[in-house]
Amino acid sequence: MAAVLCQFGKITCLTGEVPEQTCSSAVACRDVGEGREQEAEASPARIAARRRYYQMIFCNDRVSAMTKAAAEDYAFYPAVPGEESFLQEVIEGLSRQPRSIPPKYFYDRRGSHLFESICEQPEYYPTRTETALLKQYAGEIATVAASDCHLIEPGSGSCGKVRHLLDALQPAAYVPVDISCEFLEKSAAGIADDYPWLDVHAVCTDITDEVSLPFIPEQADAVMFYPGSSIGNFDPEDARAFLACLATITGAGGGLLIGVDLKKDADILDAAYNDANGVTAAFNLNLLRRINRELAADFDIGAFAHHAFYNSASGRIEMHLISERRQTVNVGGQTFEFCAGDSIHTENSYKYTIDEFQALARQAGFAPCRVWSDNDDLFSLHYLQVA
Ligand code: AVJ
């Protein structure tokens, strides 16, 4: 059994034994299931799942313990990104010019729910278009991706989309990986309940930092599932490196099913990130609420405005929070001055043509195998094989 560790952030990929110095913190791998199964309405499957709730913080000498946990039909491995790194990244981001905060911090509990709500807005076409593609082509996908595979989903969120694949694909195991631990636990337990034949191994971690997936049996094919055009959050260089990491983790014989938003008319794109109900605005502003709550900061949320637009030269949607007046903000004992009109850049969402994306995938070590898209050419779903 090979441990696989991939540091997306630092863009290094390691396979085999995890070297000692890559341990991110002290080992903690303990059963914390006790006392978690009192909820009256919890189903037997969920109670069983809770009983096998493990806490894991990366380290190499606990690989065997994790493997044992993974042999059960449901396991959960939280490795919560530290509060320290959040504070540090926010302070660094606000000290830079232009100011920016990484979009991964959108997804606290409220942020994850707001994102789910964005996906239901009429202007936000990616989710429903991709879901329709998954439903329509699940059978075809199952002909190119191996059944009995280990299906790994980085950034699994509510684990909603994978439901359209599981019956057709019949993977041996499903491995959702997400930064939002509470949300992940609920979603993964839901999958474990609804697909009793499926092994579910949930990993709570920051996929842009490092991912340790020690439980992929060497003989099993790994298939990555990366829907939602999450790849669009990376600059093209970083996207290539991230895809290369996915190729390394996946290994020979494996593949990647990835959803990629397509370049299109700027009006359609602008509308998708400026929904009339203001959900995207609330999602963007929630970042400041989270910073206030978790980092004892004092952003006046009413004094910042959501701003999103398509930057056609860069081929990306940009989201910003714009200060509406001159103001001073305190974060972690430091003060930051904002003039009216000053921006905090909170997200990029890159769009690709099918050819552009396939070229990127090739550079990352994948061979394009199939691509599906809708009649309006809004969204694409690629199956790539590890070359
Ligand atoms: C989760 C990164 C795919 O870029 O469309 C939606 C996030 N931001 N509305 C996207 C998002 C604002 C979304 N991704």
Short mmCIF file of C-alpha atoms and ligand atoms in Angstrom, two decimals:
data_model
loop_
_atom_site.label_atom_id
_atom_site.label_comp_id
_atom_site.label_asym_id
_atom_site.label_seq_id
_atom_site.Cartn_x
_atom_site.Cartn_y
_atom_site.Cartn_z
CA MET A 1 0.00 0.00 0.00
CA ALA A 2 1.55 3.26 -1.08
CA ALA A 3 0.98 6.45 0.78
CA VAL A 4 0.39 9.32 -1.56
CA LEU A 5 1.04 12.82 -0.50
CA CYS A 6 0.50 15.73 -2.75
CA GLN A 7 1.26 19.29 -1.83
CA PHE A 8 -0.78 21.24 -4.31
CA GLY A 9 0.12 24.57 -2.75
CA LYS A 10 3.82 23.97 -2.99
CA ILE A 11 3.33 22.08 -6.20
CA THR A 12 5.27 19.00 -5.30
CA CYS A 13 3.97 15.49 -5.61
CA LEU A 14 5.36 12.55 -3.72
CA THR A 15 4.37 8.97 -3.92
CA GLY A 16 5.45 6.08 -1.78
CA GLU A 17 6.39 6.57 1.86
CA VAL A 18 5.67 10.00 3.25
CA PRO A 19 8.97 11.39 4.49
CA GLU A 20 9.11 12.43 8.15
CA GLN A 21 9.67 16.12 7.47
CA THR A 22 6.43 16.45 5.54
CA CYS A 23 4.38 15.86 8.72
CA SER A 24 2.29 18.98 9.04
CA SER A 25 1.59 18.57 12.74
CA ALA A 26 1.50 16.13 15.60
CA VAL A 27 -0.27 12.85 15.11
CA ALA A 28 -3.81 12.54 16.28
CA CYS A 29 -5.68 9.48 15.18
CA ARG A 30 -8.26 8.51 17.71
CA ASP A 31 -11.74 7.17 17.85
CA VAL A 32 -14.00 10.01 18.89
CA GLY A 33 -17.19 8.16 18.16
CA GLU A 34 -18.29 7.92 21.79
CA GLY A 35 -21.29 10.01 22.61
CA ARG A 36 -21.99 10.95 19.03
CA GLU A 37 -24.77 8.48 18.40
CA GLN A 38 -27.53 9.73 20.68
CA GLU A 39 -29.48 11.61 18.01
CA ALA A 40 -32.84 9.87 18.10
CA GLU A 41 -33.51 10.01 14.35
CA ALA A 42 -30.06 8.79 13.27
CA SER A 43 -30.32 5.77 11.00
CA PRO A 44 -28.48 2.54 11.88
CA ALA A 45 -26.04 3.13 9.01
CA ARG A 46 -25.30 6.59 10.31
CA ILE A 47 -24.83 5.36 13.86
CA ALA A 48 -22.36 2.79 12.55
CA ALA A 49 -20.64 5.53 10.62
CA ARG A 50 -20.35 7.73 13.69
CA ARG A 51 -18.88 4.92 15.69
CA ARG A 52 -16.01 4.82 13.23
CA TYR A 53 -15.36 8.53 13.28
CA TYR A 54 -11.61 9.02 13.29
CA GLN A 55 -9.58 12.11 13.65
CA MET A 56 -6.49 12.26 11.58
CA ILE A 57 -3.79 14.81 11.19
CA PHE A 58 -1.23 13.80 8.60
CA CYS A 59 1.61 11.72 9.72
CA ASN A 60 3.33 8.78 8.43
CA ASP A 61 3.45 6.40 11.39
CA ARG A 62 -0.32 6.36 11.59
CA VAL A 63 -0.78 5.24 8.03
CA SER A 64 -1.55 1.72 9.22
CA ALA A 65 -4.20 2.99 11.63
CA MET A 66 -5.80 4.94 8.83
CA THR A 67 -5.74 1.95 6.58
CA LYS A 68 -7.53 -0.05 9.20
CA ALA A 69 -10.18 2.62 9.54
CA ALA A 70 -10.57 2.69 5.79
CA ALA A 71 -11.34 -0.99 5.74
CA GLU A 72 -14.63 -0.19 7.49
CA ASP A 73 -17.44 0.96 5.27
CA TYR A 74 -17.33 4.55 6.37
CA ALA A 75 -14.45 6.54 7.68
CA PHE A 76 -13.86 10.20 8.27
CA TYR A 77 -10.47 11.87 8.41
CA PRO A 78 -10.56 15.47 9.49
CA ALA A 79 -7.42 17.52 9.13
CA VAL A 80 -8.76 20.98 9.66
CA PRO A 81 -6.71 23.79 8.21
CA GLY A 82 -5.35 25.65 11.20
CA GLU A 83 -6.76 28.96 12.34
CA GLU A 84 -3.21 30.25 12.26
CA SER A 85 -2.82 29.79 8.54
CA PHE A 86 -6.18 31.50 7.96
CA LEU A 87 -5.05 34.55 9.95
CA GLN A 88 -1.68 34.53 8.28
CA GLU A 89 -3.13 34.29 4.77
CA VAL A 90 -5.64 37.06 5.45
CA ILE A 91 -2.98 39.38 6.86
CA GLU A 92 -0.61 38.61 3.99
CA GLY A 93 -3.40 39.06 1.47
CA LEU A 94 -4.49 42.40 2.88
CA SER A 95 -0.87 43.60 3.05
CA ARG A 96 -0.31 42.90 -0.68
CA GLN A 97 -1.17 45.20 -3.54
CA PRO A 98 -3.59 44.38 -5.10
CA ARG A 99 -5.21 42.99 -1.94
CA SER A 100 -6.52 39.45 -2.20
CA ILE A 101 -7.85 36.59 -0.07
CA PRO A 102 -7.92 33.00 -1.40
CA PRO A 103 -11.41 31.80 -2.38
CA LYS A 104 -11.06 28.59 -0.35
CA TYR A 105 -11.99 30.65 2.72
CA PHE A 106 -15.51 31.26 1.37
CA TYR A 107 -16.53 27.81 2.56
CA ASP A 108 -17.35 28.00 6.24
CA ARG A 109 -20.69 26.49 7.13
CA ARG A 110 -22.72 29.52 6.02
CA GLY A 111 -20.55 29.95 2.93
CA SER A 112 -21.07 26.33 1.89
CA HIS A 113 -24.83 26.78 2.22
CA LEU A 114 -24.74 30.04 0.27
CA PHE A 115 -22.78 28.29 -2.46
CA GLU A 116 -25.44 25.58 -2.65
CA SER A 117 -27.98 28.38 -3.04
CA ILE A 118 -25.93 30.05 -5.82
CA CYS A 119 -26.13 26.76 -7.68
CA GLU A 120 -29.92 27.04 -7.67
CA GLN A 121 -30.09 30.61 -9.01
CA PRO A 122 -31.57 30.89 -12.50
CA GLU A 123 -28.58 32.91 -13.79
CA TYR A 124 -26.02 30.39 -12.50
CA TYR A 125 -26.09 27.95 -15.42
CA PRO A 126 -22.99 25.81 -14.61
CA THR A 127 -24.54 23.52 -12.01
CA ARG A 128 -27.72 22.61 -13.81
CA THR A 129 -25.93 22.26 -17.15
CA GLU A 130 -23.27 19.98 -15.70
CA THR A 131 -25.86 17.96 -13.78
CA ALA A 132 -27.83 17.43 -16.99
CA LEU A 133 -24.62 16.22 -18.70
CA LEU A 134 -23.89 13.80 -15.84
CA LYS A 135 -27.43 12.41 -15.97
CA GLN A 136 -27.48 12.13 -19.72
CA TYR A 137 -24.01 10.60 -20.11
CA ALA A 138 -23.57 8.53 -16.92
CA GLY A 139 -23.81 5.36 -19.02
CA GLU A 140 -21.14 6.55 -21.47
CA ILE A 141 -18.93 7.69 -18.60
CA ALA A 142 -19.18 4.20 -17.12
CA THR A 143 -17.87 2.75 -20.39
CA VAL A 144 -14.62 4.77 -20.19
CA ALA A 145 -14.05 4.85 -16.41
CA ALA A 146 -13.34 1.54 -14.68
CA SER A 147 -16.00 0.09 -12.43
CA ASP A 148 -14.64 -1.09 -9.06
CA CYS A 149 -12.50 2.02 -9.11
CA HIS A 150 -11.82 4.24 -6.15
CA LEU A 151 -13.70 7.41 -7.00
CA ILE A 152 -12.03 10.42 -5.38
CA GLU A 153 -13.73 13.79 -5.34
CA PRO A 154 -11.59 16.78 -4.31
CA GLY A 155 -13.86 19.60 -3.07
CA SER A 156 -16.89 17.33 -2.76
CA GLY A 157 -19.19 19.88 -1.05
CA SER A 158 -22.66 18.39 -0.66
CA CYS A 159 -21.69 15.22 -2.62
CA GLY A 160 -24.75 15.91 -4.77
CA LYS A 161 -23.33 15.46 -8.27
CA VAL A 162 -21.68 12.13 -7.64
CA ARG A 163 -25.12 10.66 -7.00
CA HIS A 164 -25.76 10.84 -10.74
CA LEU A 165 -22.72 8.64 -11.36
CA LEU A 166 -22.66 6.03 -8.62
CA ASP A 167 -25.32 3.65 -9.93
CA ALA A 168 -23.89 3.61 -13.46
CA LEU A 169 -20.23 3.56 -12.47
CA GLN A 170 -20.39 1.11 -9.51
CA PRO A 171 -17.13 2.20 -7.90
CA ALA A 172 -15.68 0.11 -5.07
CA ALA A 173 -15.15 3.17 -2.90
CA TYR A 174 -16.01 6.84 -2.81
CA VAL A 175 -13.52 9.26 -1.27
CA PRO A 176 -14.95 12.76 -0.82
CA VAL A 177 -12.34 15.37 0.13
CA ASP A 178 -13.43 18.78 1.40
CA ILE A 179 -12.26 21.71 3.51
CA SER A 180 -15.62 22.19 5.25
CA CYS A 181 -15.56 19.41 7.85
CA GLU A 182 -19.03 19.59 9.30
CA PHE A 183 -20.58 19.85 5.87
CA LEU A 184 -18.43 16.99 4.60
CA GLU A 185 -19.36 14.72 7.46
CA LYS A 186 -23.08 15.22 6.86
CA SER A 187 -22.79 14.80 3.11
CA ALA A 188 -20.60 11.71 3.34
CA ALA A 189 -22.90 10.10 5.91
CA GLY A 190 -25.81 10.77 3.52
CA ILE A 191 -23.99 8.91 0.74
CA ALA A 192 -23.14 6.04 3.11
CA ASP A 193 -26.84 5.81 4.04
CA ASP A 194 -28.16 5.93 0.49
CA TYR A 195 -25.55 3.63 -1.12
CA PRO A 196 -25.12 0.77 1.38
CA TRP A 197 -22.99 -1.21 -1.09
CA LEU A 198 -20.41 1.56 -1.33
CA ASP A 199 -17.36 2.17 0.88
CA VAL A 200 -17.14 5.84 1.80
CA HIS A 201 -13.92 7.38 3.09
CA ALA A 202 -14.26 11.07 3.82
CA VAL A 203 -11.15 13.21 4.04
CA CYS A 204 -11.38 16.69 5.51
CA THR A 205 -8.49 18.75 4.28
CA ASP A 206 -7.43 21.71 2.21
CA ILE A 207 -6.91 20.38 -1.28
CA THR A 208 -4.77 23.38 -2.19
CA ASP A 209 -2.38 22.51 0.63
CA GLU A 210 -1.69 18.84 0.92
CA VAL A 211 -3.70 15.70 0.57
CA SER A 212 -2.76 12.40 2.05
CA LEU A 213 -4.74 9.52 0.63
CA PRO A 214 -3.04 6.44 1.99
CA PHE A 215 -5.90 4.07 1.47
CA ILE A 216 -6.04 3.57 -2.28
CA PRO A 217 -5.16 -0.09 -2.75
CA GLU A 218 -2.43 -0.37 -5.31
CA GLN A 219 -4.35 -2.79 -7.48
CA ALA A 220 -7.44 -0.56 -7.71
CA ASP A 221 -7.85 2.04 -10.42
CA ALA A 222 -8.38 5.54 -9.12
CA VAL A 223 -10.76 7.86 -10.88
CA MET A 224 -10.82 11.50 -9.88
CA PHE A 225 -14.07 13.41 -10.07
CA TYR A 226 -13.60 17.17 -10.15
CA PRO A 227 -16.88 18.74 -11.22
CA GLY A 228 -18.26 22.26 -10.99
CA SER A 229 -15.43 23.97 -12.86
CA SER A 230 -13.58 24.32 -9.58
CA ILE A 231 -10.42 24.12 -11.70
CA GLY A 232 -11.35 27.67 -12.77
CA ASN A 233 -10.25 28.99 -9.38
CA PHE A 234 -6.61 28.32 -10.25
CA ASP A 235 -4.51 30.51 -12.51
CA PRO A 236 -3.67 28.44 -15.61
CA GLU A 237 -0.13 27.72 -14.33
CA ASP A 238 -1.46 26.48 -11.00
CA ALA A 239 -4.27 24.61 -12.74
CA ARG A 240 -1.64 22.70 -14.74
CA ALA A 241 0.30 21.89 -11.57
CA PHE A 242 -2.88 20.83 -9.77
CA LEU A 243 -3.89 18.59 -12.67
CA ALA A 244 -0.38 17.11 -12.68
CA CYS A 245 -0.85 16.30 -8.98
CA LEU A 246 -4.17 14.66 -9.72
CA ALA A 247 -2.46 12.62 -12.44
CA THR A 248 0.19 11.51 -9.94
CA ILE A 249 -2.33 10.50 -7.31
CA THR A 250 -4.49 8.79 -9.89
CA GLY A 251 -1.61 6.83 -11.42
CA ALA A 252 -1.49 4.67 -14.51
CA GLY A 253 -4.79 3.15 -15.55
CA GLY A 254 -6.76 5.87 -13.81
CA GLY A 255 -8.63 8.85 -15.09
CA LEU A 256 -10.14 12.22 -14.35
CA LEU A 257 -13.73 13.24 -14.95
CA ILE A 258 -13.69 17.02 -14.79
CA GLY A 259 -16.28 19.73 -15.38
CA VAL A 260 -14.99 22.87 -17.09
CA ASP A 261 -16.95 26.06 -17.71
CA LEU A 262 -16.67 27.27 -21.30
CA LYS A 263 -15.82 30.71 -22.69
CA LYS A 264 -18.97 32.45 -23.86
CA ASP A 265 -20.80 35.73 -24.21
CA ALA A 266 -19.74 38.13 -21.42
CA ASP A 267 -23.37 39.01 -20.62
CA ILE A 268 -24.18 35.41 -19.70
CA LEU A 269 -21.06 35.21 -17.55
CA ASP A 270 -21.65 38.55 -15.82
CA ALA A 271 -25.24 37.58 -14.99
CA ALA A 272 -24.15 34.24 -13.51
CA TYR A 273 -21.97 36.04 -10.95
CA ASN A 274 -24.45 38.86 -10.27
CA ASP A 275 -27.67 36.98 -9.59
CA ALA A 276 -30.77 39.11 -9.04
CA ASN A 277 -31.42 37.58 -5.60
CA GLY A 278 -28.04 38.76 -4.37
CA VAL A 279 -26.91 35.32 -3.26
CA THR A 280 -23.49 35.64 -4.90
CA ALA A 281 -23.09 39.03 -3.23
CA ALA A 282 -23.97 37.49 0.16
CA PHE A 283 -21.50 34.64 -0.55
CA ASN A 284 -18.73 37.11 -1.33
CA LEU A 285 -19.48 39.33 1.69
CA ASN A 286 -19.71 36.27 3.97
CA LEU A 287 -15.92 36.10 3.73
CA LEU A 288 -15.72 39.31 5.77
CA ARG A 289 -18.28 38.00 8.28
CA ARG A 290 -16.17 34.89 8.68
CA ILE A 291 -13.00 36.92 9.17
CA ASN A 292 -14.77 39.05 11.81
CA ARG A 293 -16.01 35.99 13.65
CA GLU A 294 -12.99 33.72 13.45
CA LEU A 295 -10.17 36.23 13.48
CA ALA A 296 -11.63 38.86 15.81
CA ALA A 297 -11.67 41.47 13.05
CA ASP A 298 -14.00 44.45 12.68
CA PHE A 299 -14.93 44.74 8.99
CA ASP A 300 -18.03 46.91 8.54
CA ILE A 301 -19.76 44.53 6.16
CA GLY A 302 -22.27 47.17 5.11
CA ALA A 303 -19.41 49.33 3.85
CA PHE A 304 -18.19 46.80 1.26
CA ALA A 305 -19.89 45.94 -2.01
CA HIS A 306 -19.82 42.82 -4.17
CA HIS A 307 -18.29 43.42 -7.61
CA ALA A 308 -18.00 40.68 -10.26
CA PHE A 309 -17.21 41.00 -13.97
CA TYR A 310 -15.76 39.05 -16.89
CA ASN A 311 -12.20 40.06 -17.69
CA SER A 312 -12.09 38.92 -21.31
CA ALA A 313 -8.37 39.60 -21.75
CA SER A 314 -7.61 37.09 -18.97
CA GLY A 315 -10.55 34.81 -19.76
CA ARG A 316 -11.81 34.91 -16.21
CA ILE A 317 -14.58 36.15 -13.96
CA GLU A 318 -13.13 38.28 -11.18
CA MET A 319 -14.88 38.78 -7.86
CA HIS A 320 -13.96 41.67 -5.62
CA LEU A 321 -15.16 43.33 -2.44
CA ILE A 322 -15.05 47.09 -2.89
CA SER A 323 -14.75 49.50 0.01
CA GLU A 324 -17.55 52.02 -0.30
CA ARG A 325 -15.82 54.64 1.79
CA ARG A 326 -12.56 55.49 3.47
CA GLN A 327 -12.21 53.18 6.47
CA THR A 328 -9.82 51.45 8.84
CA VAL A 329 -10.14 47.74 9.60
CA ASN A 330 -8.46 45.79 12.40
CA VAL A 331 -7.48 42.17 11.82
CA GLY A 332 -5.42 40.16 14.30
CA GLY A 333 -3.95 43.27 15.90
CA GLN A 334 -3.03 44.90 12.58
CA THR A 335 -4.78 47.84 10.96
CA PHE A 336 -5.56 48.18 7.27
CA GLU A 337 -6.57 51.42 5.58
CA PHE A 338 -9.07 51.42 2.74
CA CYS A 339 -9.96 54.32 0.47
CA ALA A 340 -13.34 54.51 -1.25
CA GLY A 341 -13.14 52.19 -4.29
CA ASP A 342 -10.30 50.03 -2.93
CA SER A 343 -10.70 46.35 -3.72
CA ILE A 344 -10.06 43.00 -2.08
CA HIS A 345 -9.79 40.45 -4.90
CA THR A 346 -11.59 37.35 -3.61
CA GLU A 347 -11.88 35.00 -6.58
CA ASN A 348 -10.94 34.24 -10.17
CA SER A 349 -13.01 31.83 -12.18
CA TYR A 350 -11.23 30.97 -15.42
CA LYS A 351 -13.16 29.87 -18.49
CA TYR A 352 -11.69 27.64 -21.21
CA THR A 353 -12.53 26.54 -24.72
CA ILE A 354 -12.51 22.77 -25.13
CA ASP A 355 -9.23 22.97 -27.08
CA GLU A 356 -7.58 25.23 -24.50
CA PHE A 357 -8.51 22.87 -21.70
CA GLN A 358 -7.36 19.77 -23.54
CA ALA A 359 -4.01 21.43 -24.25
CA LEU A 360 -3.66 22.22 -20.52
CA ALA A 361 -4.59 18.66 -19.59
CA ARG A 362 -1.99 17.23 -22.00
CA GLN A 363 0.70 19.38 -20.41
CA ALA A 364 -0.31 17.92 -17.03
CA GLY A 365 0.14 14.32 -18.16
CA PHE A 366 -3.40 13.46 -19.20
CA ALA A 367 -4.65 12.18 -22.54
CA PRO A 368 -8.07 13.54 -23.50
CA CYS A 369 -10.40 10.59 -23.99
CA ARG A 370 -13.98 11.92 -24.25
CA VAL A 371 -15.69 15.26 -23.96
CA TRP A 372 -19.39 16.00 -23.56
CA SER A 373 -21.04 19.42 -23.77
CA ASP A 374 -24.56 20.85 -23.92
CA ASN A 375 -26.26 22.15 -27.08
CA ASP A 376 -25.68 25.78 -26.08
CA ASP A 377 -21.95 25.18 -25.46
CA LEU A 378 -22.22 26.52 -21.93
CA PHE A 379 -20.31 23.79 -20.10
CA SER A 380 -18.02 20.84 -20.81
CA LEU A 381 -17.38 17.54 -19.10
CA HIS A 382 -14.05 15.86 -19.94
CA TYR A 383 -12.84 12.35 -19.31
CA LEU A 384 -9.06 12.28 -19.32
CA GLN A 385 -6.84 9.23 -18.96
CA VAL A 386 -3.49 9.27 -17.26
CA ALA A 387 -1.10 9.15 -20.19
C1 AVJ B 1 -16.90 26.72 -7.18
C2 AVJ B 1 -15.19 27.98 -8.21
C3 AVJ B 1 -16.68 26.72 -9.54
O1 AVJ B 1 -16.26 29.89 -10.02
O2 AVJ B 1 -18.31 29.51 -10.54
C4 AVJ B 1 -19.78 30.76 -7.87
C5 AVJ B 1 -17.55 29.59 -7.30
N1 AVJ B 1 -18.18 31.98 -7.10
N2 AVJ B 1 -20.20 32.03 -7.81
C6 AVJ B 1 -17.37 29.42 -9.76
C7 AVJ B 1 -18.49 30.74 -7.43
C8 AVJ B 1 -19.25 32.75 -7.33
C9 AVJ B 1 -17.56 28.66 -8.45
N3 AVJ B 1 -16.58 27.55 -8.34
#
